[in-house]
């Protein structure tokens, strides 16, 4: 029962993470590119204030629940859930070291003005956004494959079943 609860939480948190990043990639980024630069910068800066806590929580929950599932299972389930946890970790690292520094710059630009090379920097932000979205989506797909394929607890040895050390 404990394994099923961890699996359910891993699916939920990773699905929310992939969904949030997917929505951003499919809807927010094209909208950012369709509006005037000053509007994009202001909206982007405000959005990042709101996203900070919620997205970090989703990434943390995805990483921890997937890796916990890997510890509690064995065989193919361990491999799939461990890979999902590492992909969720990748989405965090891409965000932390790719998107977040650029978000800081965007926040400054919203208060002042964008530099001459702003288009290239924004393209880099979009590349990082695509990478973290794909990583989160792949993590979610692995957990779906695990859920559809069935989850089994690791086989206990004869000694464990007999209760001997």
CSV table of C-alpha atoms in Angstrom, one decimal:
chain,number,residue,atom,x,y,z
A,1,UNK,CA,0.0,0.0,0.0
A,2,UNK,CA,2.8,2.4,0.8
A,3,UNK,CA,4.4,1.9,-2.6
A,4,UNK,CA,1.1,2.6,-4.3
A,5,UNK,CA,0.8,5.9,-2.4
A,6,UNK,CA,4.3,7.0,-3.3
A,7,UNK,CA,3.6,6.0,-6.9
A,8,UNK,CA,0.4,8.0,-6.9
A,9,UNK,CA,2.2,11.1,-5.4
A,10,UNK,CA,5.0,10.7,-8.0
A,11,UNK,CA,2.5,10.6,-10.8
A,12,UNK,CA,0.6,13.6,-9.5
A,13,UNK,CA,3.6,15.8,-8.8
A,14,UNK,CA,5.4,14.9,-12.0
A,15,UNK,CA,2.2,15.3,-14.0
A,16,UNK,CA,1.7,18.8,-12.5
A,17,UNK,CA,5.3,19.7,-13.2
A,18,UNK,CA,5.1,18.5,-16.9
A,19,UNK,CA,1.7,20.2,-17.3
A,20,UNK,CA,2.9,23.5,-15.9
A,21,UNK,CA,6.0,23.5,-18.1
A,22,UNK,CA,4.0,22.3,-21.1
A,23,UNK,CA,1.4,25.1,-20.7
A,24,UNK,CA,4.2,27.6,-20.5
A,25,UNK,CA,5.9,26.3,-23.6
A,26,UNK,CA,2.7,25.9,-25.6
A,27,UNK,CA,0.9,29.1,-24.5
A,28,UNK,CA,3.1,31.6,-22.6
A,29,UNK,CA,6.2,31.6,-24.8
A,30,UNK,CA,4.3,32.2,-28.0
A,31,UNK,CA,2.3,35.0,-26.2
A,32,UNK,CA,5.6,36.5,-24.9
A,33,UNK,CA,6.8,36.6,-28.5
A,34,UNK,CA,3.6,38.2,-29.8
A,35,UNK,CA,3.4,41.2,-27.5
A,36,UNK,CA,5.6,44.3,-27.3
A,37,UNK,CA,8.9,43.8,-25.5
A,38,UNK,CA,8.1,46.0,-22.5
A,39,UNK,CA,4.8,44.1,-21.9
A,40,UNK,CA,6.7,40.8,-22.1
A,41,UNK,CA,9.3,41.9,-19.7
A,42,UNK,CA,6.8,43.2,-17.1
A,43,UNK,CA,4.6,40.1,-17.3
A,44,UNK,CA,7.6,37.7,-17.3
A,45,UNK,CA,9.0,39.4,-14.2
A,46,UNK,CA,5.6,39.2,-12.4
A,47,UNK,CA,5.0,35.6,-13.4
A,48,UNK,CA,8.4,34.6,-12.0
A,49,UNK,CA,7.4,35.9,-8.6
A,50,UNK,CA,4.4,33.6,-8.6
A,51,UNK,CA,6.2,30.6,-10.1
A,52,UNK,CA,9.1,30.7,-7.7
A,53,UNK,CA,7.5,28.8,-4.9
A,54,UNK,CA,5.0,26.6,-6.8
A,55,UNK,CA,7.4,25.4,-9.4
A,56,UNK,CA,10.2,24.7,-6.9
A,57,UNK,CA,7.7,22.7,-4.8
A,58,UNK,CA,6.5,20.7,-7.8
A,59,UNK,CA,10.1,20.0,-8.9
A,60,UNK,CA,11.1,19.0,-5.3
A,61,UNK,CA,8.0,16.7,-4.9
A,62,UNK,CA,8.7,15.1,-8.3
A,63,UNK,CA,12.3,14.4,-7.5
A,64,UNK,CA,11.8,13.1,-4.0
A,65,UNK,CA,8.7,11.0,-4.8
A,66,UNK,CA,10.2,9.4,-7.9
A,67,UNK,CA,13.5,8.6,-6.1
A,68,UNK,CA,11.6,7.3,-3.1
A,69,UNK,CA,9.7,5.0,-5.4
A,70,UNK,CA,13.0,3.8,-6.8
A,71,UNK,CA,14.2,2.9,-3.3
A,72,UNK,CA,11.0,1.1,-2.5
A,73,UNK,CA,10.9,-1.0,-5.6
A,74,UNK,CA,13.3,-3.2,-7.6
A,75,UNK,CA,14.0,-4.3,-11.1
A,76,UNK,CA,12.3,-2.4,-14.0
A,77,UNK,CA,10.3,-0.3,-11.6
A,78,UNK,CA,13.4,0.9,-9.9
A,79,UNK,CA,15.0,1.7,-13.2
A,80,UNK,CA,12.0,3.6,-14.5
A,81,UNK,CA,11.3,5.6,-11.3
A,82,UNK,CA,15.0,6.3,-10.8
A,83,UNK,CA,15.2,7.6,-14.3
A,84,UNK,CA,12.1,9.7,-13.8
A,85,UNK,CA,13.6,11.2,-10.6
A,86,UNK,CA,16.8,12.0,-12.5
A,87,UNK,CA,14.9,13.7,-15.3
A,88,UNK,CA,12.9,15.7,-12.7
A,89,UNK,CA,16.3,16.7,-11.1
A,90,UNK,CA,17.5,17.7,-14.6
A,91,UNK,CA,14.5,20.0,-15.0
A,92,UNK,CA,15.4,21.6,-11.7
A,93,UNK,CA,19.1,22.0,-12.6
A,94,UNK,CA,18.2,23.5,-16.0
A,95,UNK,CA,15.8,25.9,-14.3
A,96,UNK,CA,18.2,26.9,-11.6
A,97,UNK,CA,21.3,27.4,-13.7
A,98,UNK,CA,19.7,28.3,-17.0
A,99,UNK,CA,16.4,30.0,-16.6
A,100,UNK,CA,16.7,31.6,-13.2
A,101,UNK,CA,19.8,33.8,-14.0
A,102,UNK,CA,18.1,35.0,-17.1
A,103,UNK,CA,14.9,35.7,-15.1
A,104,UNK,CA,17.0,38.0,-12.9
A,105,UNK,CA,18.2,39.9,-15.9
A,106,UNK,CA,14.6,40.1,-17.2
A,107,UNK,CA,13.5,41.6,-13.9
A,108,UNK,CA,16.1,44.3,-14.2
A,109,UNK,CA,15.2,45.0,-17.8
A,110,UNK,CA,11.6,45.4,-16.8
A,111,UNK,CA,12.6,48.3,-14.5
A,112,UNK,CA,15.1,49.8,-16.9
A,113,UNK,CA,15.5,48.7,-20.5
A,114,UNK,CA,16.7,45.7,-22.4
A,115,UNK,CA,20.2,45.5,-23.8
A,116,UNK,CA,21.0,45.3,-27.4
A,117,UNK,CA,21.5,41.6,-27.3
A,118,UNK,CA,18.2,40.9,-25.5
A,119,UNK,CA,16.8,38.8,-28.4
A,120,UNK,CA,19.6,36.3,-28.1
A,121,UNK,CA,19.3,36.1,-24.3
A,122,UNK,CA,15.5,35.5,-24.6
A,123,UNK,CA,16.2,32.8,-27.2
A,124,UNK,CA,18.5,31.1,-24.7
A,125,UNK,CA,15.8,31.3,-22.0
A,126,UNK,CA,13.4,29.7,-24.4
A,127,UNK,CA,15.9,26.9,-25.2
A,128,UNK,CA,16.3,26.2,-21.5
A,129,UNK,CA,12.5,26.3,-21.1
A,130,UNK,CA,12.1,23.7,-23.9
A,131,UNK,CA,14.8,21.5,-22.3
A,132,UNK,CA,13.3,21.5,-18.9
A,133,UNK,CA,9.8,20.9,-20.3
A,134,UNK,CA,11.0,17.9,-22.2
A,135,UNK,CA,12.8,16.5,-19.2
A,136,UNK,CA,9.7,16.9,-17.0
A,137,UNK,CA,7.5,15.3,-19.7
A,138,UNK,CA,9.9,12.4,-20.1
A,139,UNK,CA,9.8,11.8,-16.3
A,140,UNK,CA,6.0,11.8,-16.4
A,141,UNK,CA,5.9,9.4,-19.3
A,142,UNK,CA,8.3,7.0,-17.5
A,143,UNK,CA,6.0,7.0,-14.5
A,144,UNK,CA,2.9,6.4,-16.7
A,145,UNK,CA,4.7,3.5,-18.3
A,146,UNK,CA,5.4,2.1,-14.8
A,147,UNK,CA,1.8,2.6,-13.7
A,148,UNK,CA,0.4,1.0,-16.8
A,149,UNK,CA,2.9,-1.9,-16.8
A,150,UNK,CA,2.3,-2.7,-13.1
A,151,UNK,CA,4.4,-2.2,-10.0
A,152,UNK,CA,5.8,-4.9,-7.9
A,153,UNK,CA,7.6,-4.8,-4.6
A,154,UNK,CA,11.1,-6.2,-4.7
A,155,UNK,CA,11.3,-10.0,-4.2
A,156,UNK,CA,12.3,-10.9,-0.7
A,157,UNK,CA,14.9,-13.5,-0.1
A,158,UNK,CA,14.2,-16.8,1.6
A,159,UNK,CA,16.0,-15.5,4.7
A,160,UNK,CA,13.8,-12.4,4.9
A,161,UNK,CA,10.7,-14.5,4.5
A,162,UNK,CA,11.9,-16.9,7.2
A,163,UNK,CA,12.7,-14.0,9.5
A,164,UNK,CA,16.4,-15.0,9.9
A,165,UNK,CA,19.2,-12.4,9.5
